[in-house]
PDB file of C-alpha atoms and ligand atoms in Angstrom:
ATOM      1  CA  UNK A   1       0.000   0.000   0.000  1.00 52.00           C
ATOM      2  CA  UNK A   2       2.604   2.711   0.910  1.00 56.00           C
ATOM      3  CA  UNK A   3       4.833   1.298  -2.061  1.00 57.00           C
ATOM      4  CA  UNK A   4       1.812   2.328  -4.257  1.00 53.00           C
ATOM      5  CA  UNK A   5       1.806   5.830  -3.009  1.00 52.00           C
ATOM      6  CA  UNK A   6       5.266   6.256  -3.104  1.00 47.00           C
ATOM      7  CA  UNK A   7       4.499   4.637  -7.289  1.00 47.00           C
ATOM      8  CA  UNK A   8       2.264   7.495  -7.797  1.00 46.00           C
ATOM      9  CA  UNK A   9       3.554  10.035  -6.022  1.00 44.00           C
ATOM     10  CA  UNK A  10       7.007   9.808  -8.294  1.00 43.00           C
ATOM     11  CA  UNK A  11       4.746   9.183 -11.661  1.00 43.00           C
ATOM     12  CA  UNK A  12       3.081  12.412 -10.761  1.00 41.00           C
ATOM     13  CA  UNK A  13       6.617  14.379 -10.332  1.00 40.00           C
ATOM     14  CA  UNK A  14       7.879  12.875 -13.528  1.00 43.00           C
ATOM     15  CA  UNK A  15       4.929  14.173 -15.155  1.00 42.00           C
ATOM     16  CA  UNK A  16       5.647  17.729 -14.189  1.00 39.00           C
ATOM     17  CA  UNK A  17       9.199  17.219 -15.301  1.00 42.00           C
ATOM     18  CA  UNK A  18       8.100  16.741 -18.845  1.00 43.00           C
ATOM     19  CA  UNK A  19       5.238  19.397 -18.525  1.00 42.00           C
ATOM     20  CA  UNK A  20       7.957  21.669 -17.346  1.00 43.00           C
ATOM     21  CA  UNK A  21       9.727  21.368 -20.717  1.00 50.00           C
ATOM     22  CA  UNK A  22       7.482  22.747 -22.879  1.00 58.00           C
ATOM     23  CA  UNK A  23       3.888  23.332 -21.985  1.00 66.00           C
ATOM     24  CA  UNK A  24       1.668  22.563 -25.166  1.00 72.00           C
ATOM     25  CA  UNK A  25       0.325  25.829 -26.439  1.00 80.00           C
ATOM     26  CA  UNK A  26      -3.120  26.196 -26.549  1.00 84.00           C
ATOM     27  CA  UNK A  27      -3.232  26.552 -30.709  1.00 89.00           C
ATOM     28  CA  UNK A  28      -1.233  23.582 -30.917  1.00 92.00           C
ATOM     29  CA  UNK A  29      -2.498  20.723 -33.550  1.00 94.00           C
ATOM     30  CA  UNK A  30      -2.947  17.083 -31.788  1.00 94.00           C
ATOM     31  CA  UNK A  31       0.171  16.454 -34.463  1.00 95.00           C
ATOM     32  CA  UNK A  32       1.997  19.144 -32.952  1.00 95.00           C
ATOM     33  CA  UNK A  33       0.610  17.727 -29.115  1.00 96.00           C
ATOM     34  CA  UNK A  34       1.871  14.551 -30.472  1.00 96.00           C
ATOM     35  CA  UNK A  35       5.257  15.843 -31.616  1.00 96.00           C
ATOM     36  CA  UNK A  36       6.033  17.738 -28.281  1.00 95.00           C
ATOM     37  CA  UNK A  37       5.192  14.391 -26.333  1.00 95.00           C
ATOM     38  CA  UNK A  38       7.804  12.580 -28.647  1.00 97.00           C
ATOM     39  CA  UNK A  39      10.142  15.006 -28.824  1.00 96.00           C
ATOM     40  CA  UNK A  40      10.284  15.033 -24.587  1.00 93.00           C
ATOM     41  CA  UNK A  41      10.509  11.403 -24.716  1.00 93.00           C
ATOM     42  CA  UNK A  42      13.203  10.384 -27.249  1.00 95.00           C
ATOM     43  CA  UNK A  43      15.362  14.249 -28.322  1.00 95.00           C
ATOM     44  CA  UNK A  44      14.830  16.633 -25.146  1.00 91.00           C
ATOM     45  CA  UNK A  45      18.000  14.677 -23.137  1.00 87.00           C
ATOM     46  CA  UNK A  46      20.111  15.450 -25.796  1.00 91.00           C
ATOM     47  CA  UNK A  47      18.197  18.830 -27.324  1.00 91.00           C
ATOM     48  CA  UNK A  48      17.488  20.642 -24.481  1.00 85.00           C
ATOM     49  CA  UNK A  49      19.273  21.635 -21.300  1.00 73.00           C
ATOM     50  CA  UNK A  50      18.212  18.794 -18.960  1.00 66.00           C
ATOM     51  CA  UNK A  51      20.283  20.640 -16.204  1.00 64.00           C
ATOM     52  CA  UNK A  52      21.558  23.969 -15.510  1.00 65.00           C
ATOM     53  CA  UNK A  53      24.738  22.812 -14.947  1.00 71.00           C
ATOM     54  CA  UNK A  54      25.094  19.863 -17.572  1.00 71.00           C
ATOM     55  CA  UNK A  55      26.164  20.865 -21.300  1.00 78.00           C
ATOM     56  CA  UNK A  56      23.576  20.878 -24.278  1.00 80.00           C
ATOM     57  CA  UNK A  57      24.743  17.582 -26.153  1.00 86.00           C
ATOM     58  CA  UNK A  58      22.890  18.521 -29.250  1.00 91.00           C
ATOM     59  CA  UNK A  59      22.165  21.720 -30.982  1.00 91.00           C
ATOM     60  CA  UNK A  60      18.847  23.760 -30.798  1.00 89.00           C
ATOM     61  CA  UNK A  61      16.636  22.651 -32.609  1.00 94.00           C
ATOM     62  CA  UNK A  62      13.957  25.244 -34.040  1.00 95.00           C
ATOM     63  CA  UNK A  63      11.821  26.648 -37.381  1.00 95.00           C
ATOM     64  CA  UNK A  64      15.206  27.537 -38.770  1.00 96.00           C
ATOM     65  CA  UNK A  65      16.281  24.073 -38.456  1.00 96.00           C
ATOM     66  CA  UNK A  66      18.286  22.706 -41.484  1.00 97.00           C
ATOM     67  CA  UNK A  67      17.027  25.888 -43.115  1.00 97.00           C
ATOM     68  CA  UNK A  68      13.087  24.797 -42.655  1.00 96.00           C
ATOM     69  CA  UNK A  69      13.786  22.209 -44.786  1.00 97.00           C
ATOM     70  CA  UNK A  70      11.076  19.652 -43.437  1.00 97.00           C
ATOM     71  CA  UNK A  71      12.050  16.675 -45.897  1.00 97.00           C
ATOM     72  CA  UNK A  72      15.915  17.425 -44.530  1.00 97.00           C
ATOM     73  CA  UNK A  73      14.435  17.675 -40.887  1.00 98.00           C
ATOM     74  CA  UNK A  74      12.751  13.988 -41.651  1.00 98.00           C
ATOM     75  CA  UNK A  75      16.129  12.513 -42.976  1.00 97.00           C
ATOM     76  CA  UNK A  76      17.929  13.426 -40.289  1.00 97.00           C
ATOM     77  CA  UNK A  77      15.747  11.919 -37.710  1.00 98.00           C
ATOM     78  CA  UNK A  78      15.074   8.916 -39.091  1.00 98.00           C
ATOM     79  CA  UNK A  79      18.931   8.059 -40.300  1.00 97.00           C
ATOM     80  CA  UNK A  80      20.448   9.904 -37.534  1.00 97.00           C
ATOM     81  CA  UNK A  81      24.230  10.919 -37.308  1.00 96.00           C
ATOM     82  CA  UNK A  82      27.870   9.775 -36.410  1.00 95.00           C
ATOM     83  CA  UNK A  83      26.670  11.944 -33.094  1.00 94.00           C
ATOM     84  CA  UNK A  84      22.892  10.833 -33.116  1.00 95.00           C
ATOM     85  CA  UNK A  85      21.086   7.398 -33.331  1.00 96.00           C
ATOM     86  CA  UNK A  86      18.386   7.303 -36.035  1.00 97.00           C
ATOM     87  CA  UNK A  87      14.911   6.978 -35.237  1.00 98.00           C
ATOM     88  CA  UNK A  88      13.344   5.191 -38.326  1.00 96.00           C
ATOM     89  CA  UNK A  89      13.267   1.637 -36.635  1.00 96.00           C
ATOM     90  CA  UNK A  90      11.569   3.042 -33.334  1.00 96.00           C
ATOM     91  CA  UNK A  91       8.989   5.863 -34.525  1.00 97.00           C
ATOM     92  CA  UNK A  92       6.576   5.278 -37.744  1.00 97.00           C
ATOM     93  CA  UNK A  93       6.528   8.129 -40.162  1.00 96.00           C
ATOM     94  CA  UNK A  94       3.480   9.738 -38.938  1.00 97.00           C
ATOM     95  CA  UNK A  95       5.173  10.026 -35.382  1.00 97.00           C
ATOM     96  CA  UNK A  96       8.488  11.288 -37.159  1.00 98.00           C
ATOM     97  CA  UNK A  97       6.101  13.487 -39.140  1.00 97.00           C
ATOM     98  CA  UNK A  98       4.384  15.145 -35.754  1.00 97.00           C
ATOM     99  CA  UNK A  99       7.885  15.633 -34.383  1.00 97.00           C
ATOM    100  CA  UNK A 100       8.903  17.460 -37.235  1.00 97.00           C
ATOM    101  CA  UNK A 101       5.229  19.448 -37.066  1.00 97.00           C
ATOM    102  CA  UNK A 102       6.449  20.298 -33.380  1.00 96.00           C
ATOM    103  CA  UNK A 103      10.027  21.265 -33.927  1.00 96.00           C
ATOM    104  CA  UNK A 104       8.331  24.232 -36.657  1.00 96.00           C
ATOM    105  CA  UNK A 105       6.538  25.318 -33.667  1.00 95.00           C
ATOM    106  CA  UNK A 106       9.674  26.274 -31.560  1.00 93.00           C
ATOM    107  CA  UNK A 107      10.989  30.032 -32.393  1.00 92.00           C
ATOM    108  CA  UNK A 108      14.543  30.588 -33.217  1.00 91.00           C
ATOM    109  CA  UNK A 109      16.454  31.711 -30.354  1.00 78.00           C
ATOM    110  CA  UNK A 110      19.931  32.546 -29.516  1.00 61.00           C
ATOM    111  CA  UNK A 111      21.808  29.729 -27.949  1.00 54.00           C
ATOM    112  CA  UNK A 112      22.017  29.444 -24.463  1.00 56.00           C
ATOM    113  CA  UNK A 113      25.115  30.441 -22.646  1.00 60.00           C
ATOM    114  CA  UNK A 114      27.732  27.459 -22.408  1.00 60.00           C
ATOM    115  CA  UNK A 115      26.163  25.680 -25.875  1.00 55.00           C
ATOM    116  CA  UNK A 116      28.175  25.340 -28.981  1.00 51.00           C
TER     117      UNK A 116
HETATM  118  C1  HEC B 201      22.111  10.976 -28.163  1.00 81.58           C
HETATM  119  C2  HEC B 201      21.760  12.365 -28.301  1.00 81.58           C
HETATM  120  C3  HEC B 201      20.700  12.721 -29.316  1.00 81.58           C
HETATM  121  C4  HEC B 201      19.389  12.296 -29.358  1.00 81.58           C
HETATM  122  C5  HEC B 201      18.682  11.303 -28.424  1.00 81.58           C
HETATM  123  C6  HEC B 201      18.772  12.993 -30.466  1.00 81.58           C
HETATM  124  N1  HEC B 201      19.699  13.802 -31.077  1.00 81.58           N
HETATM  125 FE1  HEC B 201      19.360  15.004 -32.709  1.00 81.58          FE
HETATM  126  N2  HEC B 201      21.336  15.494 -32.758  1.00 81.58           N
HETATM  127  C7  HEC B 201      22.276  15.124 -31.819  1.00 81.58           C
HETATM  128  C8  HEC B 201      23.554  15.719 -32.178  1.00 81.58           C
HETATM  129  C9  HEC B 201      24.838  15.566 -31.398  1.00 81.58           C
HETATM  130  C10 HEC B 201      23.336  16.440 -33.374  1.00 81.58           C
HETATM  131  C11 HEC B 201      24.342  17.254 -34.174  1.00 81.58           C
HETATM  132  C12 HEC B 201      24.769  16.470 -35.373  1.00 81.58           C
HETATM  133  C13 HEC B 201      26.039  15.767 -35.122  1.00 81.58           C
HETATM  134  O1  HEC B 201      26.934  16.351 -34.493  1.00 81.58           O
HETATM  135  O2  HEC B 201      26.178  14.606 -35.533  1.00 81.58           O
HETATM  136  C14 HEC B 201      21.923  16.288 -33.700  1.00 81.58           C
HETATM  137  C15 HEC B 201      21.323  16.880 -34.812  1.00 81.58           C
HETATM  138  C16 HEC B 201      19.968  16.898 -35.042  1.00 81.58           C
HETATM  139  C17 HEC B 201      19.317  17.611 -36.109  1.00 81.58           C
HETATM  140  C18 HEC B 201      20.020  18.498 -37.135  1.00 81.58           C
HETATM  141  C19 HEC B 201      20.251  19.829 -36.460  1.00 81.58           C
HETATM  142  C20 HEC B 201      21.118  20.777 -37.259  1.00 81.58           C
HETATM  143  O3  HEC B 201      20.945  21.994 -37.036  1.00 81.58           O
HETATM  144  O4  HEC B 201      21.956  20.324 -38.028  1.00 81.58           O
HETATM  145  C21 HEC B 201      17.979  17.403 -35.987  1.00 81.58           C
HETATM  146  C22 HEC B 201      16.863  17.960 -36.873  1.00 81.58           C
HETATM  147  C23 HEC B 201      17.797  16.517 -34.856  1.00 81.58           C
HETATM  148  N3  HEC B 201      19.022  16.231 -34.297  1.00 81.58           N
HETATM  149  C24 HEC B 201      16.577  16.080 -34.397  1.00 81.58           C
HETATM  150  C25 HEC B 201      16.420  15.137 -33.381  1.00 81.58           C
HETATM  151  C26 HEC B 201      15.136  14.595 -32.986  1.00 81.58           C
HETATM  152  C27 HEC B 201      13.797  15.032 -33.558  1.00 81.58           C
HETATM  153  C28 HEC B 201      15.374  13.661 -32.019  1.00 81.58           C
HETATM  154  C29 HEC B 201      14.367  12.748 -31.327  1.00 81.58           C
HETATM  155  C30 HEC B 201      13.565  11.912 -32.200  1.00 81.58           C
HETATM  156  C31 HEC B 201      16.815  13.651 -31.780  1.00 81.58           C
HETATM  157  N4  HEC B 201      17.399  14.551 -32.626  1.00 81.58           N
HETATM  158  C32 HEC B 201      17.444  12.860 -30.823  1.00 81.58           C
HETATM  159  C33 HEC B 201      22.060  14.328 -30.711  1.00 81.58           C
HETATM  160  C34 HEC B 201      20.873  13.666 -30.407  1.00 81.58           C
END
């Protein structure tokens, strides 16, 4: 019983984590939704900064990605690089798809202090 409320207690806090991240906006497509969900799963530990004090791993992502370039956006996730696995084996397109409809959602912005 106490185990159990310990269980939910930490799901809850984990939760929050992830909310804390990103907050869907309120004009956000359920693509979009979708994307942002993904995109704190699987890219936020390398594409965000997890931790004030840790490094960025990856680079910001935003719009101005790859130059917009959607189809470029797609190829990248799914093959990956020397630096960063490939997703095509894990998401279907349409998921790959609503992260890429999520990642045009997020303005360009300078890069934080201590990124590359
Ligand atoms: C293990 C860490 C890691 C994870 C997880 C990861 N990436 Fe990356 N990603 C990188 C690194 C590092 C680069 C920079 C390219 C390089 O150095 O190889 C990169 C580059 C990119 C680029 C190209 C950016 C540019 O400006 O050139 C995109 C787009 C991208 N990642 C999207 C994603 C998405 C979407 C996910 C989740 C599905 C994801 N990444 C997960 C590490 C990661």
């Amino acid at each position: 019983m106490r185990r159990g409320v310990l269980a939910a207690a930490f799901v809850v806090a984990s939760a929050s984590g992830v909310l804390a991240q990103g907050a869907p906006d309120a004009s956000f497509t359920d693509a979009q939704r979708e994307g942002l969900r993904l995109f704190s799963q699987s890219c936020g530990v390398c594409h965000t900064v997890v931790q004030q004090r840790t490094r960025q791993y990856g680079p910001v992502l935003s719009r101005e990605t790859l130059g917009g370039d959607e189809e470029l956006i797609r190829e990248y996730i799914s093959t990956g690089t020397p630096r960063m696995p490939g997703f095509r084996y894990y998401f279907e397109p349409a998921q790959i798809n609503s992260i890429v409809q999520y990642i045009k959602t997020i303005p360009p912005q300078a890069a934080p202090a201590g990124a590359r």
